[in-house]
Coordinates of C-alpha atoms in Angstrom, one line a residue:
M381 CA 185.2 -98.4 -25.5
S382 CA 188.4 -100.5 -25.7
P383 CA 190.3 -100.5 -29.1
A384 CA 188.5 -102.8 -31.5
H385 CA 188.3 -103.6 -35.2
S386 CA 186.1 -105.2 -37.8
L387 CA 185.3 -105.0 -41.4
E388 CA 181.7 -105.1 -42.6
T389 CA 179.9 -107.6 -44.7
L390 CA 176.9 -107.0 -46.9
D391 CA 175.6 -109.4 -49.4
L392 CA 173.9 -108.3 -52.6
D393 CA 172.2 -110.2 -55.3
L394 CA 172.7 -108.8 -58.8
S395 CA 170.9 -109.6 -62.0
S396 CA 173.2 -110.0 -65.0
L397 CA 175.9 -107.4 -65.4
P398 CA 176.4 -106.1 -69.0
F399 CA 179.8 -105.8 -70.6
K400 CA 181.0 -104.4 -73.8
D401 CA 184.1 -104.1 -75.9
G402 CA 184.3 -107.8 -76.6
N403 CA 183.9 -108.8 -73.0
A404 CA 180.2 -110.0 -73.1
A405 CA 181.0 -113.5 -74.2
S406 CA 183.7 -114.2 -71.6
H407 CA 181.6 -112.6 -68.7
G408 CA 178.2 -113.8 -69.7
G409 CA 176.8 -110.3 -70.5
H410 CA 174.1 -109.8 -73.0
L411 CA 173.3 -106.1 -73.1
K412 CA 174.5 -103.8 -75.8
D413 CA 173.3 -100.4 -74.6
A414 CA 175.3 -100.2 -71.3
S415 CA 178.9 -99.3 -70.7
V416 CA 180.9 -100.9 -67.9
Y417 CA 184.1 -99.2 -66.7
W418 CA 186.6 -100.6 -64.2
C419 CA 187.3 -97.7 -61.8
K420 CA 190.0 -97.0 -59.2
M421 CA 188.6 -97.6 -55.8
Q422 CA 190.0 -96.3 -52.5
P423 CA 193.0 -98.4 -51.2
E424 CA 191.0 -100.2 -48.5
K425 CA 188.1 -100.9 -50.8
F426 CA 187.6 -103.7 -53.3
G427 CA 184.7 -103.5 -55.8
F428 CA 183.7 -102.4 -59.3
S429 CA 181.4 -99.8 -60.7
V430 CA 179.0 -99.3 -63.6
Q431 CA 178.5 -95.9 -65.2
H432 CA 175.8 -94.9 -67.7
S433 CA 174.5 -91.8 -69.3
R434 CA 170.8 -91.2 -68.3
P435 CA 169.4 -92.4 -71.7
D436 CA 171.7 -95.4 -71.7
Y437 CA 170.8 -96.1 -68.1
E438 CA 167.0 -96.1 -68.7
K439 CA 167.4 -98.1 -71.9
S440 CA 169.7 -100.7 -70.3
K441 CA 167.4 -101.0 -67.2
S442 CA 164.4 -101.6 -69.5
N443 CA 166.3 -104.1 -71.6
T444 CA 167.6 -105.9 -68.5
T445 CA 164.1 -106.2 -67.1
E446 CA 162.8 -107.7 -70.3
L447 CA 165.8 -110.1 -70.6
I448 CA 165.3 -111.3 -67.0
K449 CA 161.6 -111.9 -67.6
S450 CA 162.3 -113.8 -70.8
G451 CA 165.0 -115.9 -69.2
T452 CA 167.8 -114.7 -71.5
V453 CA 169.6 -113.2 -68.6
R454 CA 170.4 -115.3 -65.5
P455 CA 170.3 -113.4 -62.2
R456 CA 173.7 -113.3 -60.5
K457 CA 174.4 -112.9 -56.8
V458 CA 176.9 -110.4 -55.5
Y459 CA 177.9 -110.3 -51.9
I460 CA 178.9 -106.9 -50.5
A461 CA 180.5 -106.0 -47.2
L462 CA 178.9 -103.1 -45.4
G463 CA 180.1 -101.5 -42.2
S464 CA 180.7 -98.5 -40.0
N465 CA 182.9 -97.5 -37.1
L466 CA 182.0 -93.8 -36.7
G467 CA 179.0 -92.2 -35.2
S468 CA 175.7 -94.1 -34.6
R469 CA 176.9 -97.2 -36.4
I470 CA 173.7 -99.2 -36.5
S471 CA 171.7 -96.2 -37.6
I472 CA 174.2 -95.5 -40.4
I473 CA 174.2 -99.1 -41.5
E474 CA 170.4 -99.1 -41.7
S475 CA 170.4 -95.7 -43.4
A476 CA 172.7 -97.2 -46.1
C477 CA 170.2 -100.1 -46.6
R478 CA 167.4 -97.6 -46.9
E479 CA 169.4 -95.6 -49.4
L480 CA 170.0 -98.7 -51.5
S481 CA 166.3 -99.5 -51.4
Q482 CA 165.4 -96.0 -52.5
R483 CA 167.7 -96.4 -55.5
G484 CA 165.7 -99.4 -56.7
I485 CA 167.7 -102.2 -54.9
K486 CA 165.7 -104.9 -53.1
I487 CA 167.5 -106.3 -50.1
T488 CA 166.6 -110.0 -50.0
R489 CA 168.5 -111.2 -47.0
T490 CA 170.9 -110.0 -44.4
S491 CA 173.5 -111.6 -42.1
A492 CA 173.8 -110.6 -38.5
L493 CA 175.6 -107.4 -37.6
Y494 CA 178.9 -108.2 -36.1
E495 CA 181.2 -106.1 -33.9
T496 CA 184.9 -107.0 -34.2
K497 CA 188.2 -105.5 -33.4
P498 CA 190.1 -103.2 -35.8
M499 CA 192.6 -105.0 -37.9
Y500 CA 194.9 -102.1 -39.0
V501 CA 194.4 -98.9 -37.0
L502 CA 193.6 -99.8 -33.4
E503 CA 192.6 -96.4 -32.1
Q504 CA 189.1 -96.6 -33.8
E505 CA 185.7 -97.8 -32.9
P506 CA 184.5 -101.2 -34.0
F507 CA 182.9 -101.8 -37.3
I508 CA 179.5 -103.4 -37.6
N509 CA 178.9 -106.0 -40.3
G510 CA 175.9 -107.3 -42.2
A511 CA 173.7 -108.2 -45.1
E512 CA 172.7 -109.8 -48.5
T513 CA 170.8 -108.0 -51.3
N514 CA 169.2 -108.4 -54.7
L515 CA 170.6 -105.6 -56.8
H516 CA 170.0 -104.4 -60.3
P517 CA 173.4 -104.6 -62.1
I518 CA 173.6 -101.3 -63.9
Q519 CA 173.1 -99.3 -60.7
L520 CA 176.2 -100.7 -59.1
L521 CA 178.6 -97.7 -59.4
D522 CA 176.0 -95.0 -58.9
T523 CA 174.5 -96.8 -56.0
L524 CA 177.5 -97.7 -53.9
Q525 CA 179.5 -94.5 -54.3
S526 CA 176.5 -92.2 -54.0
V527 CA 175.4 -94.0 -50.8
E528 CA 178.8 -93.5 -49.3
K529 CA 178.8 -89.9 -50.3
C530 CA 175.3 -89.3 -49.1
L531 CA 176.1 -90.7 -45.7
G532 CA 179.2 -88.5 -45.3
R533 CA 182.0 -90.9 -46.0
K534 CA 185.3 -89.0 -45.7
K535 CA 188.7 -90.7 -45.8
T536 CA 191.0 -89.6 -43.0
I537 CA 193.8 -92.1 -42.9
D538 CA 194.4 -95.3 -44.8
K539 CA 192.4 -98.1 -43.4
G540 CA 191.2 -95.8 -40.6
P541 CA 187.8 -94.9 -39.2
R542 CA 184.9 -94.3 -41.6
S543 CA 181.2 -93.8 -41.3
I544 CA 180.2 -96.2 -44.0
D545 CA 182.0 -98.7 -46.2
L546 CA 180.5 -100.7 -49.1
D547 CA 182.7 -103.4 -50.6
I548 CA 182.0 -106.1 -53.2
L549 CA 183.2 -109.5 -52.0
L550 CA 181.8 -111.9 -54.5
F551 CA 180.2 -111.8 -57.9
D552 CA 178.3 -115.0 -58.5
N553 CA 181.0 -117.8 -58.4
Q554 CA 183.2 -116.0 -60.9
V555 CA 186.7 -114.6 -60.7
Y556 CA 187.6 -111.1 -62.0
E557 CA 191.1 -109.7 -62.1
H558 CA 192.1 -106.1 -63.0
D559 CA 195.0 -104.0 -61.9
R560 CA 192.6 -102.0 -59.8
L561 CA 190.3 -104.7 -58.7
S562 CA 190.2 -108.3 -57.5
I563 CA 187.0 -110.3 -57.1
P564 CA 186.9 -112.4 -54.9
H565 CA 189.0 -110.3 -52.6
K566 CA 192.3 -112.0 -52.1
A567 CA 192.4 -111.6 -48.3
M568 CA 188.8 -112.6 -47.5
L569 CA 189.6 -116.2 -46.6
D570 CA 192.0 -115.1 -43.8
R571 CA 189.6 -112.7 -42.2
E572 CA 187.1 -113.8 -39.6
F573 CA 185.2 -110.6 -39.8
V574 CA 184.4 -111.4 -43.4
L575 CA 183.8 -115.1 -43.2
R576 CA 181.6 -115.1 -40.1
P577 CA 178.8 -112.9 -41.6
L578 CA 179.2 -114.7 -45.0
C579 CA 178.6 -118.0 -43.2
D580 CA 175.3 -116.6 -41.9
L581 CA 174.2 -116.6 -45.6
I582 CA 176.2 -119.1 -47.6
P583 CA 178.1 -121.4 -45.2
E584 CA 178.2 -124.4 -47.6
Q585 CA 179.1 -122.4 -50.7
T586 CA 182.7 -122.8 -52.0
H587 CA 185.1 -120.0 -52.9
P588 CA 185.6 -119.5 -56.7
S589 CA 189.4 -119.8 -56.4
S590 CA 189.5 -122.7 -54.0
P591 CA 191.4 -125.7 -55.5
H592 CA 189.8 -128.1 -52.9
S593 CA 186.2 -126.9 -53.1
T594 CA 186.4 -125.9 -49.5
T595 CA 183.3 -124.3 -48.1
Y596 CA 183.3 -120.9 -46.3
K597 CA 182.3 -122.7 -43.1
K598 CA 185.4 -124.9 -43.3
Y599 CA 187.6 -121.9 -43.9
L600 CA 186.0 -120.1 -40.9
N601 CA 186.5 -123.2 -38.7
S602 CA 190.1 -123.5 -39.8
L603 CA 191.1 -120.0 -38.6
P604 CA 193.0 -119.7 -35.3
R605 CA 190.6 -118.9 -32.4
S606 CA 190.6 -115.2 -31.7
S607 CA 190.7 -113.9 -28.1
S608 CA 187.4 -112.0 -28.9
A609 CA 185.3 -113.5 -31.6
P610 CA 182.9 -111.2 -33.5
S611 CA 179.7 -110.8 -31.7
P612 CA 176.3 -110.2 -33.4
L613 CA 174.4 -107.1 -32.2
T614 CA 170.6 -106.7 -31.9
P615 CA 169.4 -103.1 -31.4
I616 CA 166.3 -102.9 -29.1
S617 CA 166.1 -99.2 -28.5
L618 CA 168.1 -96.0 -28.9
R619 CA 167.9 -95.8 -25.1
L620 CA 169.8 -99.1 -24.5
A621 CA 172.9 -100.8 -25.7
P622 CA 172.3 -103.6 -28.3
I623 CA 171.9 -107.1 -27.2
T624 CA 175.1 -109.2 -27.7
A625 CA 173.7 -112.7 -27.8
S626 CA 177.0 -114.5 -28.2
L627 CA 178.9 -112.8 -25.4
P628 CA 179.2 -115.1 -22.4
S629 CA 179.4 -112.2 -20.0
R630 CA 176.3 -110.3 -21.2
S631 CA 173.6 -109.3 -18.8
T632 CA 170.1 -110.7 -19.0
H633 CA 167.3 -108.1 -19.6
V634 CA 164.2 -108.1 -17.5
M635 CA 161.0 -107.5 -19.4
A636 CA 158.1 -106.5 -17.2
I637 CA 154.6 -107.5 -18.3
L638 CA 152.1 -104.6 -18.2
N639 CA 148.7 -106.0 -19.1
L640 CA 146.1 -103.2 -19.8
T641 CA 143.2 -105.6 -20.3
P642 CA 140.2 -105.4 -17.9
D643 CA 140.3 -109.2 -17.6
S644 CA 144.0 -109.6 -16.9
F645 CA 144.8 -112.5 -14.6
S646 CA 148.0 -110.9 -13.5
D647 CA 146.5 -107.7 -12.0
G648 CA 142.8 -108.1 -12.2
G649 CA 142.5 -105.2 -14.5
L650 CA 144.0 -102.8 -12.0
H651 CA 146.3 -101.0 -14.4
A652 CA 143.5 -100.6 -17.0
S653 CA 141.3 -98.7 -14.6
Q654 CA 143.5 -96.8 -12.1
P655 CA 146.1 -94.3 -13.5
T656 CA 147.6 -93.9 -10.0
A657 CA 148.2 -97.6 -9.7
L658 CA 149.8 -97.6 -13.2
L659 CA 152.3 -94.9 -12.2
S660 CA 153.2 -96.6 -9.0
T661 CA 153.8 -99.9 -10.9
L662 CA 155.9 -98.3 -13.5
H663 CA 158.2 -96.8 -10.9
S664 CA 158.5 -100.0 -9.0
F665 CA 159.3 -101.9 -12.2
F666 CA 162.0 -99.4 -13.2
L667 CA 163.6 -99.3 -9.7
A668 CA 163.7 -103.2 -9.6
G669 CA 165.8 -103.3 -12.7
T670 CA 163.4 -103.5 -15.6
T671 CA 164.9 -102.5 -18.9
I672 CA 162.0 -103.5 -21.2
L673 CA 158.3 -102.9 -20.6
D674 CA 155.9 -105.2 -22.5
V675 CA 152.6 -103.4 -23.0
G676 CA 149.6 -105.4 -24.1
G677 CA 145.9 -104.6 -24.7
Q678 CA 144.7 -108.0 -26.0
S679 CA 144.7 -111.1 -23.9
T680 CA 146.1 -114.3 -25.4
R681 CA 144.4 -116.6 -23.0
P682 CA 142.5 -119.4 -24.8
V683 CA 139.1 -118.2 -23.5
A684 CA 139.7 -114.5 -23.8
P685 CA 137.5 -112.5 -26.2
Q686 CA 139.2 -110.9 -29.2
V687 CA 138.6 -107.2 -29.2
T688 CA 138.8 -104.9 -32.2
A689 CA 142.1 -103.2 -33.2
D690 CA 140.6 -99.8 -32.2
E691 CA 139.7 -101.1 -28.7
E692 CA 143.2 -102.6 -28.4
L693 CA 144.8 -99.3 -29.3
S694 CA 142.5 -97.4 -26.9
R695 CA 143.9 -99.5 -24.1
I696 CA 147.7 -99.0 -24.8
L697 CA 148.4 -95.8 -26.7
S698 CA 147.9 -93.4 -23.8
T699 CA 150.2 -95.4 -21.6
I700 CA 152.9 -95.6 -24.2
K701 CA 152.7 -91.8 -24.8
Y702 CA 152.7 -91.2 -21.1
I703 CA 155.9 -93.2 -20.6
R704 CA 157.6 -91.4 -23.4
S705 CA 156.7 -88.0 -22.0
N706 CA 158.1 -88.9 -18.6
T707 CA 161.8 -88.4 -18.4
S708 CA 162.0 -90.8 -15.4
F709 CA 161.6 -93.6 -17.9
D710 CA 164.1 -92.4 -20.5
N711 CA 166.2 -95.6 -20.2
L712 CA 163.2 -97.9 -20.5
A713 CA 162.5 -99.7 -23.8
I714 CA 158.9 -100.4 -24.7
S715 CA 157.6 -103.5 -26.5
V716 CA 154.0 -103.8 -27.7
D717 CA 152.5 -107.2 -27.3
T718 CA 150.2 -107.5 -30.4
Y719 CA 149.6 -109.7 -33.5
R720 CA 148.0 -106.9 -35.4
A721 CA 150.0 -104.8 -37.9
S722 CA 147.9 -101.7 -37.4
V723 CA 148.3 -101.8 -33.7
A724 CA 152.1 -102.4 -34.0
S725 CA 152.4 -99.4 -36.4
A726 CA 150.5 -97.0 -34.2
A727 CA 152.4 -98.1 -31.1
I728 CA 155.8 -97.7 -32.7
E729 CA 154.9 -94.3 -34.0
S730 CA 153.8 -93.3 -30.4
G731 CA 157.1 -94.3 -28.9
A732 CA 157.3 -98.1 -28.6
D733 CA 160.6 -99.7 -29.7
I734 CA 159.8 -103.4 -30.2
V735 CA 157.0 -105.5 -31.6
N736 CA 156.3 -108.6 -29.7
D737 CA 154.1 -110.9 -31.8
V738 CA 152.9 -114.2 -30.3
S739 CA 152.2 -115.5 -33.8
A740 CA 155.5 -114.5 -35.4
G741 CA 153.6 -112.6 -38.0
A742 CA 151.3 -115.5 -39.0
M743 CA 148.0 -114.1 -37.7
D744 CA 148.2 -110.9 -39.7
P745 CA 149.8 -111.1 -43.2
E746 CA 150.6 -107.4 -43.0
M747 CA 152.6 -107.7 -39.8
L748 CA 156.0 -108.6 -41.3
P749 CA 156.0 -106.0 -44.1
T750 CA 154.8 -103.4 -41.7
V751 CA 157.7 -104.1 -39.3
A752 CA 160.1 -104.0 -42.2
K753 CA 158.8 -100.5 -43.1
L754 CA 158.9 -99.4 -39.4
G755 CA 162.5 -100.5 -39.1
C756 CA 162.1 -101.7 -35.5
T757 CA 163.0 -105.0 -33.8
I758 CA 160.5 -107.8 -33.7
I759 CA 160.1 -110.8 -31.3
L760 CA 158.9 -113.8 -33.3
M761 CA 157.3 -116.2 -30.9
H762 CA 156.5 -119.8 -31.7
M763 CA 152.8 -120.7 -31.7
R764 CA 150.5 -122.9 -33.7
G765 CA 147.1 -121.8 -34.7
N766 CA 145.7 -119.1 -32.5
P767 CA 145.1 -118.7 -28.8
S768 CA 141.7 -120.6 -29.0
T769 CA 143.0 -123.6 -31.1
M770 CA 146.6 -123.9 -29.9
G771 CA 145.8 -126.4 -27.2
Q772 CA 144.9 -129.0 -29.7
L773 CA 148.1 -128.5 -31.8
T774 CA 150.7 -130.1 -29.6
D775 CA 151.8 -133.0 -31.7
Y776 CA 155.5 -132.8 -32.6
P777 CA 156.4 -136.0 -34.5
S778 CA 160.2 -135.3 -34.4
G779 CA 160.1 -133.9 -30.9
V780 CA 159.3 -130.5 -29.6
V781 CA 162.8 -129.0 -29.9
V782 CA 163.0 -130.0 -33.6
G783 CA 159.5 -128.8 -34.2
V784 CA 159.9 -125.4 -32.6
A785 CA 163.3 -124.9 -34.2
T786 CA 162.2 -125.7 -37.7
E787 CA 158.9 -123.8 -37.5
L788 CA 160.7 -120.7 -36.1
L789 CA 163.3 -120.9 -38.8
R790 CA 160.5 -120.7 -41.4
R791 CA 159.2 -117.6 -39.7
V792 CA 162.7 -116.1 -39.6
R793 CA 162.9 -116.7 -43.4
A794 CA 159.5 -115.2 -43.9
A795 CA 160.6 -112.1 -41.9
E796 CA 163.7 -111.8 -44.0
A797 CA 161.7 -112.2 -47.2
A798 CA 159.4 -109.4 -46.0
G799 CA 162.5 -107.1 -45.7
I800 CA 163.2 -107.3 -42.0
F801 CA 167.0 -107.2 -41.3
R802 CA 168.3 -110.3 -39.5
W803 CA 169.8 -108.0 -36.8
R804 CA 166.3 -106.8 -36.1
I805 CA 164.9 -110.3 -35.2
M806 CA 164.5 -111.9 -31.8
L807 CA 162.9 -115.2 -31.0
D808 CA 160.7 -116.7 -28.3
P809 CA 160.1 -120.5 -27.9
G810 CA 156.5 -119.9 -26.9
I811 CA 156.4 -121.6 -23.5
G812 CA 152.8 -122.4 -22.8
F813 CA 151.6 -121.9 -26.4
A814 CA 150.7 -125.1 -28.3
K815 CA 152.8 -127.1 -25.8
T816 CA 152.0 -129.7 -23.1
Q817 CA 153.4 -129.6 -19.7
S818 CA 156.2 -132.1 -20.5
Q819 CA 157.0 -130.2 -23.7
N820 CA 157.3 -126.9 -21.8
L821 CA 159.7 -128.5 -19.4
E822 CA 161.7 -130.1 -22.2
L823 CA 162.1 -126.8 -24.0
L824 CA 163.5 -125.2 -20.8
R825 CA 165.7 -128.3 -20.2
R826 CA 167.1 -128.3 -23.7
F827 CA 167.0 -124.5 -24.4
D828 CA 170.7 -124.3 -25.3
E829 CA 170.1 -126.8 -28.2
L830 CA 167.3 -124.5 -29.5
R831 CA 169.6 -121.5 -29.4
N832 CA 172.3 -123.3 -31.3
W833 CA 170.1 -124.7 -34.0
E834 CA 171.5 -124.1 -37.5
G835 CA 170.0 -121.0 -38.9
L836 CA 169.0 -119.6 -35.5
R837 CA 172.4 -119.4 -33.9
G838 CA 173.3 -115.9 -32.9
L839 CA 169.8 -114.6 -32.6
P840 CA 168.7 -113.3 -29.1
W841 CA 165.9 -115.1 -27.3
C842 CA 163.1 -113.9 -25.0
V843 CA 161.6 -116.5 -22.6
G844 CA 158.3 -116.0 -20.9
A845 CA 157.2 -118.8 -18.6
S846 CA 156.0 -116.5 -15.8
R847 CA 152.9 -117.8 -13.9
K848 CA 152.0 -120.3 -16.7
G849 CA 149.6 -123.1 -16.0
F850 CA 152.3 -125.9 -16.2
I851 CA 154.1 -124.2 -13.3
R852 CA 151.0 -124.3 -11.1
K853 CA 150.4 -127.9 -12.0
V854 CA 154.0 -128.9 -11.1
T855 CA 154.1 -126.9 -7.8
G856 CA 150.5 -127.6 -6.8
V857 CA 149.3 -124.0 -6.4
K858 CA 146.0 -122.7 -7.7
E859 CA 146.3 -119.0 -8.2
P860 CA 148.7 -117.4 -10.7
K861 CA 150.2 -115.1 -8.1
E862 CA 151.2 -118.2 -6.0
A863 CA 153.4 -119.5 -8.8
I864 CA 156.3 -117.2 -7.9
W865 CA 158.7 -119.9 -6.7
G866 CA 158.1 -122.1 -9.7
T867 CA 158.5 -119.1 -12.0
A868 CA 161.8 -118.4 -10.3
A869 CA 163.1 -121.9 -11.2
T870 CA 162.1 -121.4 -14.8
V871 CA 163.9 -118.0 -14.9
A872 CA 167.1 -119.5 -13.6
A873 CA 166.8 -122.4 -16.1
A874 CA 166.3 -119.9 -19.0
V875 CA 169.3 -117.8 -18.0
Q876 CA 171.5 -121.0 -17.8
G877 CA 170.2 -122.0 -21.2
G878 CA 171.2 -118.7 -22.7
A879 CA 168.1 -116.5 -22.7
D880 CA 168.7 -112.8 -23.3
V881 CA 165.4 -111.4 -22.1
I882 CA 163.2 -112.8 -19.3
R883 CA 159.5 -111.8 -19.5
V884 CA 157.9 -111.7 -16.0
H885 CA 155.1 -110.5 -13.9
D886 CA 156.8 -110.5 -10.5
V887 CA 159.5 -108.0 -11.4
K888 CA 161.2 -107.3 -8.2
E889 CA 161.6 -111.0 -7.2
M890 CA 162.5 -112.2 -10.7
A891 CA 165.0 -109.4 -11.2
A892 CA 166.8 -110.7 -8.1
V893 CA 166.8 -114.2 -9.6
V894 CA 168.2 -112.9 -12.9
K895 CA 170.9 -111.0 -11.1
M896 CA 172.0 -114.2 -9.2
A897 CA 171.7 -116.4 -12.2
D898 CA 173.8 -114.0 -14.2
A899 CA 176.5 -114.0 -11.5
I900 CA 176.6 -117.8 -11.7
W901 CA 176.5 -118.4 -15.5
R902 CA 177.2 -115.1 -17.3
I903 CA 181.0 -114.9 -17.0
E904 CA 183.8 -114.7 -19.5
K905 CA 185.2 -118.0 -20.6
G906 CA 188.2 -118.9 -18.5
S907 CA 187.1 -116.8 -15.6
D908 CA 187.2 -118.2 -12.1

């Protein structure tokens, strides 16, 4: 990898931090049974710590809880930078988040994970940035330092590579000065790798020391344009590199559809009944350039019968396990096409990597919390109602682009509230689901507007228009398999609009379309 740098940004939300020795009034603290100590941090770190004896800790925690409930203590937000540039960086970041949670810290929201170039020591791997959290105040010191220690943080050279870094950026809207600590960090407004993830969370908030009430978004926009802007990363599998949705030169993933339902219109139930045919199809998909296999055991056609979760699992688990046992498919990611939390859980535990939910977690209230616990990536698709009612729910008073964007944004917020990291979220506009023919065409035509919608920008998108009914109507063909040329046009349009994953039936042909479309549109800015 070429030399690169970044810092990391994690946001945390603290309830009131207690102070003593006469500082309570000036800092808004209310607790008497907790001690706060400013401590010397490592040169590249900025933050503060809280230390307690075990009896004081338990008493302070109990007092804080009661004060918060009574309204005496106002919860305070703290934004913390989190990052890594050694080892399996995303895994380390997520391990740090899990360690925080296990120490009683609830992560309420995260930014994207950004990869940026090193600022000081160039011969090091990029950092990855992220997150916002709701944190109990008196655990601050023990939590941050113990997490770093737990994850093997060892300093080698000043501002050099490190496996994990946890730095406090902001404490509410207040200013703290100490000879060993400055909050806010004095250099944060000059650093794109700090401002960009911060703007995922609080773009319109102003800096506590800003004399002009300038928002973080304005500070970010005022910085000189860098030759390589920070790019958000979305992990999809340990077997594949993360998706970099903001890189103009990124390649488009081909997701092959593998329906294992006996009534599938795409293969007539062939794969559900003939193992030999399944193996042949898997090999053909892989050789054609498939990187993601979407396995489904429940049809989402409007007239399709809904089977039980057990029946759905019986159709897909053996295939998932077989793929994972076959080394020929080591570089193939698996997504499970389901709206049931129990099916998603069993599939991920059997070797699947991604949950692809046509309802964006709306049809099963346990889906989003389950995915948060699984720690996998989820595709949130736009749909209204359910497969049997969606055809009557196509009224979008403000237009289909506005409707899809605002409704998907609500599902993103729901996923974040359930504990899913933002860098684990992908989106799907739901072509053919609760949309008319003209609305499907408009979404493809204006797809770039959808990608750049405020609150959705930077998230990767999957588009699945393959063999849909509106294609057959436009092209005048009757059978789904005859819609190949119309599907090709939608694939090219989706790539031009910025799709990161194309979900298709006719893999060999559409992989060729994707390859050509990438050659036309996926190039570095300024390239010939």
